[in-house]
Coordinates of C-alpha atoms in Angstrom, one line a residue:
X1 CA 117.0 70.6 70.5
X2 CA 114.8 71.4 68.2
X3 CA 111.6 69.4 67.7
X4 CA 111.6 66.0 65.6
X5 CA 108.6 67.1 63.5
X6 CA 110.4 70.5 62.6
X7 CA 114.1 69.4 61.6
X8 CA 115.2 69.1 58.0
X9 CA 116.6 65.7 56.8
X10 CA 119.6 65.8 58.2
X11 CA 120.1 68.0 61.6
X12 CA 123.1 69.1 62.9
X13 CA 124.5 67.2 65.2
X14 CA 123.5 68.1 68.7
X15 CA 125.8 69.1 71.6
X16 CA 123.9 70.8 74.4
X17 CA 125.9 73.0 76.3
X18 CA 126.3 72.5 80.1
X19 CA 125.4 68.7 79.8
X20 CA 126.6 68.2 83.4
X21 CA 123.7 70.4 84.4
X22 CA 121.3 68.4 82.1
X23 CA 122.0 65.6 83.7
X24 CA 122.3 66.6 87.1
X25 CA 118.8 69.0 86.8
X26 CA 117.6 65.4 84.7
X27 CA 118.6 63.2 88.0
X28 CA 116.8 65.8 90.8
X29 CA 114.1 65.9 88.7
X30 CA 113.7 62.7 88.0
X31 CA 114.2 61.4 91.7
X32 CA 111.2 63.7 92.8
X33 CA 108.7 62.6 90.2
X34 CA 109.5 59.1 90.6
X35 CA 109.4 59.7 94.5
X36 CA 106.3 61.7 93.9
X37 CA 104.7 58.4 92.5
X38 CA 106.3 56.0 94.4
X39 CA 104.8 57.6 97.1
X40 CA 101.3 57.8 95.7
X41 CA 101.4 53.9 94.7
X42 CA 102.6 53.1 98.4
X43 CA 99.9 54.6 99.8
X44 CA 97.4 53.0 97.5
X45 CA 99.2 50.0 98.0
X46 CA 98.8 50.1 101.4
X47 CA 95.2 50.3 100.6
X48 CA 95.0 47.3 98.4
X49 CA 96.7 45.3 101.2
X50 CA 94.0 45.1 103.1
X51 CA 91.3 44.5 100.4
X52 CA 93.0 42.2 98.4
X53 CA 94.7 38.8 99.5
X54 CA 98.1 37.7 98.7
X55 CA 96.4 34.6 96.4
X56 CA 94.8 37.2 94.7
X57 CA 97.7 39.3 93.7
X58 CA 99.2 36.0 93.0
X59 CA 96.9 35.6 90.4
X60 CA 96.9 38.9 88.7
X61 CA 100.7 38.5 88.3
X62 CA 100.5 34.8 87.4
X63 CA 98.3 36.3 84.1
X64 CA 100.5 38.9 83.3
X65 CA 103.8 37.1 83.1
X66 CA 103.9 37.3 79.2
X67 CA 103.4 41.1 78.8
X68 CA 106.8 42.2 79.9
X69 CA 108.2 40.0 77.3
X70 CA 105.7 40.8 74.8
X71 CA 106.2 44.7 74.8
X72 CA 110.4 44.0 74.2
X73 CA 108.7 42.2 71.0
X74 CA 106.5 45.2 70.2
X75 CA 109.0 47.9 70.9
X76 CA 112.3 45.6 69.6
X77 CA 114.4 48.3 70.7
X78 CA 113.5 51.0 68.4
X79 CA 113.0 53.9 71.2
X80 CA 116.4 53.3 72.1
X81 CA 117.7 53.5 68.2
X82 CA 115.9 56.9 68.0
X83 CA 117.6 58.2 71.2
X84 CA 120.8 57.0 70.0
X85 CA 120.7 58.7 66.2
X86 CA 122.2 61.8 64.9
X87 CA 120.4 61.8 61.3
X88 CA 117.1 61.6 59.7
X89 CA 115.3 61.4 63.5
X90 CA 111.7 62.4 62.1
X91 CA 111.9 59.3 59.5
X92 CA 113.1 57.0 62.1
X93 CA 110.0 58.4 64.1
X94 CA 107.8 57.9 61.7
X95 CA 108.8 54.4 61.0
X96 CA 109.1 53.2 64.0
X97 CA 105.7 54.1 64.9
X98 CA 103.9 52.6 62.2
X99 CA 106.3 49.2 63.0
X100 CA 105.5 49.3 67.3
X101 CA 101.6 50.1 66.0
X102 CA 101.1 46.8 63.4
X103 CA 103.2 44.7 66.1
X104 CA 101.3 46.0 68.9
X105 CA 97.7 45.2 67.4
X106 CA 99.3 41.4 66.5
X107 CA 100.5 40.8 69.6
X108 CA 97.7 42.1 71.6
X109 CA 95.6 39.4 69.5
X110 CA 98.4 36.7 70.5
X111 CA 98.4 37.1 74.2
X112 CA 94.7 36.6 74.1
X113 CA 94.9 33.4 72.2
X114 CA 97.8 32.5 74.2
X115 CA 95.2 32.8 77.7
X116 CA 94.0 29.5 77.8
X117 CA 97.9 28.1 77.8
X118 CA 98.7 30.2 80.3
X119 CA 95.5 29.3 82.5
X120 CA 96.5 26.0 81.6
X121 CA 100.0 26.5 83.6
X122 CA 99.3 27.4 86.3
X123 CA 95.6 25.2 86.7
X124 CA 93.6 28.1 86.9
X125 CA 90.3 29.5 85.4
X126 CA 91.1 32.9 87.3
X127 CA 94.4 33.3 85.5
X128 CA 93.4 32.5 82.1
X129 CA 90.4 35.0 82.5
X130 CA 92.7 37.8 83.8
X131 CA 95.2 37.0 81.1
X132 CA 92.9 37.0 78.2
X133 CA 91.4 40.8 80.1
X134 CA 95.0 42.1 80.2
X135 CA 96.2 41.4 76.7
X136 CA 94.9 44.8 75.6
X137 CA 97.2 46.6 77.6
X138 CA 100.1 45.5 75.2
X139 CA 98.1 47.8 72.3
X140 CA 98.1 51.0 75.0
X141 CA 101.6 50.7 75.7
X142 CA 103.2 50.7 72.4
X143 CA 101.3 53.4 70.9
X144 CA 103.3 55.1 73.0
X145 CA 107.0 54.0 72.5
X146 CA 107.9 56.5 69.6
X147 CA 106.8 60.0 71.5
X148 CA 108.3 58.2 74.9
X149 CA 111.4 57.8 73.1
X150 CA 111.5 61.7 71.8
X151 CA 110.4 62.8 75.5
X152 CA 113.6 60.7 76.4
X153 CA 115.8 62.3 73.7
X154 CA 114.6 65.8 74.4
X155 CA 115.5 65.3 78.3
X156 CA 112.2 66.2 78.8
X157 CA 111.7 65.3 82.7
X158 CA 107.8 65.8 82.5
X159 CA 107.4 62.4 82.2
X160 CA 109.0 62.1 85.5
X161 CA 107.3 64.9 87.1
X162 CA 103.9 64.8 85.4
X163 CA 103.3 61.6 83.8
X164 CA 104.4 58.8 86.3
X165 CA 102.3 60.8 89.4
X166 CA 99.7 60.6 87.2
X167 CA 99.3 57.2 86.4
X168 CA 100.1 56.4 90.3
X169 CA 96.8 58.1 91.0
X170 CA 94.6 56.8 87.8
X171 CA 95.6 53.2 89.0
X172 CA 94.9 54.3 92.5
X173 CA 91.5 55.4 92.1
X174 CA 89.9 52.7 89.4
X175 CA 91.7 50.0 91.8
X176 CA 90.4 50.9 94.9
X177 CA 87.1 51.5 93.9
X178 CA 87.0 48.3 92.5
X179 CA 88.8 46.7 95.6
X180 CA 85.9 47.8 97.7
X181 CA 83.4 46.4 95.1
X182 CA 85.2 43.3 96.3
X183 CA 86.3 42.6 92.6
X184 CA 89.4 41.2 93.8
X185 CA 92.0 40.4 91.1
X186 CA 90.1 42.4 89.0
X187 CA 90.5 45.6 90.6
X188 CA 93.9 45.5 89.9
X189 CA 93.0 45.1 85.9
X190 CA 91.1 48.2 85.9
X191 CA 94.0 49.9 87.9
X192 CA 96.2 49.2 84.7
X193 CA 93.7 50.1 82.2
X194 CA 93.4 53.5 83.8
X195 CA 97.1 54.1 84.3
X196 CA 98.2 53.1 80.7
X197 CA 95.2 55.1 79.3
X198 CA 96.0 58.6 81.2
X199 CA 99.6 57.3 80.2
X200 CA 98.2 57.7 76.3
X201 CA 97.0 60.5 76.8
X202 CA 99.4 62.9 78.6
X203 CA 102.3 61.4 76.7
X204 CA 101.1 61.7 73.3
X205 CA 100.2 65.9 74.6
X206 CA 103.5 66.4 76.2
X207 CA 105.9 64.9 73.5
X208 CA 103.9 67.6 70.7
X209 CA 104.9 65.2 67.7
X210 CA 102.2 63.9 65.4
X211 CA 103.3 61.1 62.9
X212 CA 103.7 61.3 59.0
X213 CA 103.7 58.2 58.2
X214 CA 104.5 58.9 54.3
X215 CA 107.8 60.1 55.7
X216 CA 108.8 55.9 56.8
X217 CA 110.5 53.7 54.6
X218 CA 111.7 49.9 54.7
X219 CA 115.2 51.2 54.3
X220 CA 115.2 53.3 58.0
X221 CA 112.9 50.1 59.1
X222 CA 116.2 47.9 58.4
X223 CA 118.5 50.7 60.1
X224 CA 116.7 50.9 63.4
X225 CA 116.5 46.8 63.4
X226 CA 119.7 46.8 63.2
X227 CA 120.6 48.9 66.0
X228 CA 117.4 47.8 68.1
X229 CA 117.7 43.7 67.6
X230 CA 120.8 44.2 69.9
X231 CA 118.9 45.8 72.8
X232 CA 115.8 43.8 71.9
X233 CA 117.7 40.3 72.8
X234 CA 120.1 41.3 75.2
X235 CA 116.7 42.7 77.0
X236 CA 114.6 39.6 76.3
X237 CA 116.9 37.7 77.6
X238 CA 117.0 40.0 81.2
X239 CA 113.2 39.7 81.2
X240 CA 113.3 36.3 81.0
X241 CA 115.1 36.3 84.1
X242 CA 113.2 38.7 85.6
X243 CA 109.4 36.9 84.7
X244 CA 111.1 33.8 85.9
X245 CA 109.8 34.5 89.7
X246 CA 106.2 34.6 88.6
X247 CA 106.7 31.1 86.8
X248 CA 109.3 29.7 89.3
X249 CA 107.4 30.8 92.3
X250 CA 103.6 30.6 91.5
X251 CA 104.6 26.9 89.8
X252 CA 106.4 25.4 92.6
X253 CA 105.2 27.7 95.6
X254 CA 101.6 28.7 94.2
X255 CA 99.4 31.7 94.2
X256 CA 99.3 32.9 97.6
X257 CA 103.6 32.8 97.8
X258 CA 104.0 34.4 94.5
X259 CA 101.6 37.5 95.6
X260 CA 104.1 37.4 98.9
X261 CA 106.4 37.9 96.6
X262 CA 105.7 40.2 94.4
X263 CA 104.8 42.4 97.3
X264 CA 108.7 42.0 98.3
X265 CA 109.8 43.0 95.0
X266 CA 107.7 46.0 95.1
X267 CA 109.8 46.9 98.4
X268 CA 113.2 45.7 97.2
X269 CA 113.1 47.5 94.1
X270 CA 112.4 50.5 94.9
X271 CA 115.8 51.8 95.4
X272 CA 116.8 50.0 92.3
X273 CA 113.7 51.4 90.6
X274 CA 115.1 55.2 92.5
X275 CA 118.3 55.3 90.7
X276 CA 117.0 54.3 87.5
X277 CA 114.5 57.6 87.9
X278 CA 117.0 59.9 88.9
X279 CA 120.1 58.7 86.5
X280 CA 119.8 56.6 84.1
X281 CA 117.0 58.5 82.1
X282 CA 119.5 60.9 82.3
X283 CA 122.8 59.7 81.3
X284 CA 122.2 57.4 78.3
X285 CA 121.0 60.7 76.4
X286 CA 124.2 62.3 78.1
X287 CA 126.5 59.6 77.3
X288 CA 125.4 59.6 73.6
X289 CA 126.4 63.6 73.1
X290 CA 130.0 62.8 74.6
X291 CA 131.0 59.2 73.1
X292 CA 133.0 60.7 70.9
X293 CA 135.5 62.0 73.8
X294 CA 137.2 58.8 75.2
X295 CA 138.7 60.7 78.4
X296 CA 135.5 62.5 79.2
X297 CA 133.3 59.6 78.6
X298 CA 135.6 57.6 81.3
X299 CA 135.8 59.9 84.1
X300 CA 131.8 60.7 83.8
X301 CA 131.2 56.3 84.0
X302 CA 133.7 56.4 87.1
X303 CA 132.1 59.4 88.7
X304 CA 128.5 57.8 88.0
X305 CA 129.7 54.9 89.0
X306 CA 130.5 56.2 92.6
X307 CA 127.5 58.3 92.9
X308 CA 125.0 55.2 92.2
X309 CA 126.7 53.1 94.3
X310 CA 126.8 56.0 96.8
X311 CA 122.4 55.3 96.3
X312 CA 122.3 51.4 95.6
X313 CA 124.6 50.6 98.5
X314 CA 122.9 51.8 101.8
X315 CA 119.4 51.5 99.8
X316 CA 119.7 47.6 99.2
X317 CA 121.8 46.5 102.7
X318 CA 118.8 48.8 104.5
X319 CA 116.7 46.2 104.1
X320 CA 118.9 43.5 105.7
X321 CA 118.2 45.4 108.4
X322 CA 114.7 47.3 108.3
X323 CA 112.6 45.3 105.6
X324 CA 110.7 43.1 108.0
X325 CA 109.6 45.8 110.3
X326 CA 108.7 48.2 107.0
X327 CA 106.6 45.7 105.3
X328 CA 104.7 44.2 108.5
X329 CA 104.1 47.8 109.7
X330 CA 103.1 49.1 106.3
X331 CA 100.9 46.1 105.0
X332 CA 100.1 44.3 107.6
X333 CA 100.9 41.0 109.8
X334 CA 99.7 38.7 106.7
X335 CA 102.7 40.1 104.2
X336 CA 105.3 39.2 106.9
X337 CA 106.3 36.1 104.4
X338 CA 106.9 39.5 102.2
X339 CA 109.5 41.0 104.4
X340 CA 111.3 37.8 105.0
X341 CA 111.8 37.9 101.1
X342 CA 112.5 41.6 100.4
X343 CA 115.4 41.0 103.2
X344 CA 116.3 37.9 100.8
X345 CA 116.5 40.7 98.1
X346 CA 119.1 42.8 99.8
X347 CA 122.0 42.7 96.8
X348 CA 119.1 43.4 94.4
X349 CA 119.8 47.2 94.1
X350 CA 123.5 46.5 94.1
X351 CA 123.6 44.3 90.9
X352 CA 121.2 46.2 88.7
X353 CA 122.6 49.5 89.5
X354 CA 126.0 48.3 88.2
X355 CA 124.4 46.6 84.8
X356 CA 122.2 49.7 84.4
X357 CA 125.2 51.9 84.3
X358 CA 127.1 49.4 81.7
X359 CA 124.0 49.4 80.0
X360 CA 123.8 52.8 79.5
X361 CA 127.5 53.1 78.7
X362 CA 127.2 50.5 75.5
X363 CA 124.0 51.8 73.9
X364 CA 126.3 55.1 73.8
X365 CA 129.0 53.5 72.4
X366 CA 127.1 51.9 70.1
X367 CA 128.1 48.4 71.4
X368 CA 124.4 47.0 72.1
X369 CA 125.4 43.7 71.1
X370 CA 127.9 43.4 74.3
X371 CA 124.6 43.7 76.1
X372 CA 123.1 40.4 75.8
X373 CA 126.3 38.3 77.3
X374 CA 125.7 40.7 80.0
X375 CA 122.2 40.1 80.4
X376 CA 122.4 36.6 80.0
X377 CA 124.2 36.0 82.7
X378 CA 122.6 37.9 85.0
X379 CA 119.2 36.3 83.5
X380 CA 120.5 32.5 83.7
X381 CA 121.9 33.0 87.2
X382 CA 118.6 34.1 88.0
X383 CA 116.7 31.1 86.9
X384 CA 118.8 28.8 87.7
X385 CA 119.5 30.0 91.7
X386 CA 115.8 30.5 92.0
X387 CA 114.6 27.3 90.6
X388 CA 117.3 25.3 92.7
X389 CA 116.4 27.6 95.8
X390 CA 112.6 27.6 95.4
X391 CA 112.6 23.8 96.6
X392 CA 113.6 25.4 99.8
X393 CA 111.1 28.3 100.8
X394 CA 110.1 31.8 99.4
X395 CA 112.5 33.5 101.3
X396 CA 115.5 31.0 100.0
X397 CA 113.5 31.5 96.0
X398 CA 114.0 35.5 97.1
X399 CA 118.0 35.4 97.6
X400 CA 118.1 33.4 94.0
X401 CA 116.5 36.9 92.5
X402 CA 119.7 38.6 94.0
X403 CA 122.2 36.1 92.6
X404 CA 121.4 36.6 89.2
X405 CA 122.4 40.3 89.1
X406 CA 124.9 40.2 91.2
X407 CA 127.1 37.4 88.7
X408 CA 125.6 40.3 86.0
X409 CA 127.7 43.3 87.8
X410 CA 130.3 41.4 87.7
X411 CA 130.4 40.7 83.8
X412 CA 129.6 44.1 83.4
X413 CA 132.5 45.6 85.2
X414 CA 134.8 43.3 82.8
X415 CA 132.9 44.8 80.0
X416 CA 133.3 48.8 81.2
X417 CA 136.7 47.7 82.1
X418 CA 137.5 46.7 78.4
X419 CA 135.4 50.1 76.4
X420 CA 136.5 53.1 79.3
X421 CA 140.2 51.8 80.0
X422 CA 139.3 52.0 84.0
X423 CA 141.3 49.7 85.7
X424 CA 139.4 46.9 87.5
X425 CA 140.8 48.0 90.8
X426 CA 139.5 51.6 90.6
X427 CA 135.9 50.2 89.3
X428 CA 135.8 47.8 91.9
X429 CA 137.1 50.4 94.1
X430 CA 133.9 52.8 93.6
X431 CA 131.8 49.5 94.1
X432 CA 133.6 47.9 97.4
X433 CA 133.9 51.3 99.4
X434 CA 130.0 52.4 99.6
X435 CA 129.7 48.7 100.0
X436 CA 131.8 48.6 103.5
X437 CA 130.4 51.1 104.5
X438 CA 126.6 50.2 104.2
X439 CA 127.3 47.1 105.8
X440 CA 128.2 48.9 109.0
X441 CA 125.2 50.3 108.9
X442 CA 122.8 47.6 108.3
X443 CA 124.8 45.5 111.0
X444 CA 124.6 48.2 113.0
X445 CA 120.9 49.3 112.7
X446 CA 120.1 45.2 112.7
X447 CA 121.3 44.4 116.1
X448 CA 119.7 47.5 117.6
X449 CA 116.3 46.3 116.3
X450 CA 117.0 43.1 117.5
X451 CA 118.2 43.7 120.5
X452 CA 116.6 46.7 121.7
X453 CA 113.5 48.1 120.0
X454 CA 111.7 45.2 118.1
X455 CA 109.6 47.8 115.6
X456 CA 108.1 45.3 113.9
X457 CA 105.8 43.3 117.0
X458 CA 104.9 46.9 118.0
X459 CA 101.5 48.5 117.3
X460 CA 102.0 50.2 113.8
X461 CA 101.9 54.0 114.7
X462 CA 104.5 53.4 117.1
X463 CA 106.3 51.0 115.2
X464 CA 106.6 53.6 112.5
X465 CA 107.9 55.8 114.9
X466 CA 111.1 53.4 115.6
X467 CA 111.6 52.6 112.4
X468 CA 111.9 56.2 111.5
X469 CA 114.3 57.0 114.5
X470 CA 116.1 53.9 113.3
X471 CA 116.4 55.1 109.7
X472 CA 117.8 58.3 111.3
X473 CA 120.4 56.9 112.9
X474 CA 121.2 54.6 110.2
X475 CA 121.6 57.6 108.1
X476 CA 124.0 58.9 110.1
X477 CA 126.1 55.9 110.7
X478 CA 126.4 55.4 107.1
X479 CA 127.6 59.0 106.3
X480 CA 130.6 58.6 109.0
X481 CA 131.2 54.9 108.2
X482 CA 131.3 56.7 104.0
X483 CA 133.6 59.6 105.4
X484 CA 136.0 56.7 106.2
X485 CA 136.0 54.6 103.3
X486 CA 135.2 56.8 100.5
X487 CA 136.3 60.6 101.7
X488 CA 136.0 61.9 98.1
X489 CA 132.2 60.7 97.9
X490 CA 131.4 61.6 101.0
X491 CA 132.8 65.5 100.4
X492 CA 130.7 65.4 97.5
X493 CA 127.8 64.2 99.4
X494 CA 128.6 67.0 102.1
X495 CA 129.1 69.6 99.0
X496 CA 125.5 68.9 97.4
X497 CA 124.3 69.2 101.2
X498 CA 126.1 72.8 101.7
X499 CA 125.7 74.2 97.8
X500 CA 123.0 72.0 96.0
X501 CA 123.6 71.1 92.6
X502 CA 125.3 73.7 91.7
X503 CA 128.6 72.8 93.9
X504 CA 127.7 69.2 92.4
X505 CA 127.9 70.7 89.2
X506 CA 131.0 72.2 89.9
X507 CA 133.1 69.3 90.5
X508 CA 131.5 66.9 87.8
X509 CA 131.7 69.6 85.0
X510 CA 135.7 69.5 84.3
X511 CA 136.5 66.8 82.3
X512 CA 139.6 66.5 83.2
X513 CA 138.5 65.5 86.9
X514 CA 136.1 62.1 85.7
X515 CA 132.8 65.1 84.5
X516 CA 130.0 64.6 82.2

């Protein structure tokens, strides 16, 4: 592909060769430098544990609930519009950059004015200090959105593999230096300053595209509104459900519960957070090359489908069973309220990866308006389960965050129904089988814990050493209970395990047999 700041004014369209490989070398990829970072922040995380308290992290996310819906104002879909186009890329660039850069310096002046409200909500001084010092982390992040979005296009994977590890460490360093300074809260500001600005950095260095910005115009302007607006309030309206636990919880609940749990949604999203690294980045640029071929574009969603679920399944239901003992052992005694919740959070990975997948189907189709039905749904089940449960505890407020995606995976599925042709049964049939069988193993691995080992009340070396025999076995159950449900997915399984991605490769490439 060649490079956006090189093409003429209208490029050829582009359709790479061996895109099953793209993807597949996109997922791997992808999975290790998100696993690469992951790691990083759980170990700094681990850190922070025990020099900050959960009233303090409560705080910190208490001022930053209006960011994430802030940056969908700033960025108003336009990366995604530049992934999606076939024409005129490097003036779509150009203009979208100069429209996320004056929205990003007018926002970044609107959050801080908007500090004192926020304070004001949630009756404290701390929050509207933090809020007002985290405002200018809206102008970092949107400088970025146009040479992010051509990384993307490009299936460059370095931001996966060198980007994201970097950051992890930045934030790592500035907020543990200041955690030991005793800076509390505040440690955790300087942590994102210093990951979004190594973020600037590298970005801007790897993506090698510097804008002209004599080459926008208000006509392209209009053109990637068009497109964007779709994604930009079918995704306000997800955020909205997914800020709703900072304003639920740290409003009913407090500060100390909401930093509880936001320590549990750290845990339960991971695997969520997992498959998005190693597929999605992949397959919305991958799904955009082949939209024009109705058969192949159905049998790569259904084969997706399967594989994610084949991920999202045992990830999620593993914390029915293990989440307690992970979080206690990892962080400490004090986050057990945390591992109560993450269990809570179980169907969390489930739901998204299905509305991910759908996601990524109708930005390729170039249906982004089907998204916000979609995302509403899952967003008002949300709110509305977790302010009914909230009245109850944190852990009840915790299950309400699972609701909400779970009613979205099932609009969704109506919705990939309708665009691929699937039949319901079959899509429901790549959902239900992984699902069986990860609830054998969860059950399973649960009552062994329970009745046997305890890892959690043990002292934390050897609790670690349970809960990593247990995770072993689970493993194992899980791949025969998957051999019995699902044979096909579990010979692919056993194929990658014999032949690596190349016997992968193999049976996803055909698109006569559901291939990319």
């Amino acid at each position: 592909m060649s490079e956006p700041g090189r093409e003429g004014p209208n490029p050829p369209q582009e359709v790479p060769a061996g895109l099953a490989g793209t993807v597949l070398r996109g997922a791997g990829l992808g999975g290790l430098g998100y696993g690469t970072s992951q790691a990083l922040t759980l170990g700094i995380y681990i850190v922070l544990a025990r020099l900050i308290t959960p009233e303090e992290f409560g705080d910190f996310a208490a001022a930053t609930v209006l960011i994430g819906f802030t940056l969908l104002v700033t960025e108003t879909g336009m990366m995604s519009a530049i992934v999606q186009r076939r024409s005129r890329v490097e003036e779509a660039a150009n203009t979208a950059f100069l429209a996320t850069l004056v929205s990003g310096i007018a926002f970044t002046g609107i959050l801080f004015a908007l500090a004192p409200l926020v304070g004001n909500f949630f009756n404290s001084d701390e929050v509207q200090e933090l809020a007002a010092a985290t405002s200018g982390l809206i102008l970092l992040r949107t400088v970025n959105a146009v040479p992010d979005g051509i990384l993307w296009r490009q299936f460059s994977f370095l931001r996966r593999l060198i980007i994201e590890p970097a950051q992890a460490l930045a934030f790592g360093i500035a907020a543990i230096l200041c955690a030991t300074s005793d800076l509390g809260a505040w440690s955790l500001v300087a942590g994102q300053y210093a990951s979004h600005g190594v973020e600037v950095i590298l970005v801007w260095t790897l993506a090698r595209w510097r804008p002209r910005p004599r080459m926008a115009s208000f006509g392209m302007w209009r053109e990637l509104v068009g497109y964007g607006r779709h994604v930009f309030l079918a995704t306000t309206i997800l955020r909205a459900g997914e800020q709703s636990d900072a304003v639920i919880v740290g409003k009913i609940l407090g500060a100390e519960p909401l930093g509880q749990f936001r320590y549990a949604y750290r845990v339960a999203s991971t695997p969520f957070l997992l498959i998005l690294a190693a597929a999605s980045f992949s397959l919305f640029p991958a799904f955009a090359r082949i939209a024009h071929d109705a058969e192949r574009m159905s049998a790569a969603f259904l084969r997706s489908l399967r594989w994610m679920m084949a991920i999202a399944a045992p990830a999620g239901l593993f914390l029915v069973a293990l989440g307690l003992q992970l979080t206690v052992l990892v962080f400490g005694d004090v986050w057990r309220p945390a591992g109560y919740a993450a269990m809570a959070m179980a169907g969390f990975a489930v739901g998204g990866a299905v509305t991910s997948l759908v996601s990524e189907l109708l930005r390729s189709q170039e249906r982004p308006a089907a998204l916000t039905p979609m995302h509403a749904t899952t967003a008002v089940g949300t709110i509305v389960s977790m302010a009914l449960l909230a009245q109850i505890s944190l852990t009840a407020a915790a299950a309400g965050l699972t609701i909400g995606p779970l009613l979205g995976a099932a609009y969704g599925l109506r919705v990939a129904h309708r665009i691929t042709g699937l039949g319901i049964r079959r899509l429901l049939d790549a959902i239900v089988r992984p699902l069986v069988a990860a609830g054998v193993m969860a059950g399973a691995v649960l009552a062994l814990d329970r009745l046997l080992i305890d890892a959690a009340d043990k002292a934390t070396f050897a609790g670690l050493a349970w809960v990593a025999v247990e995770t072993l076995i689970a493993a194992v159950i899980y791949l025969i209970a998957l051999r019995i449900t699902s044979p096909a997915t579990a010979k692919d399984i056993g194929g990658v395990a014999r032949g690596g991605l190349s016997g992968l490769r193999d049976r996803i490439g055909s698109p006569a047999k559901e291939g990319l």
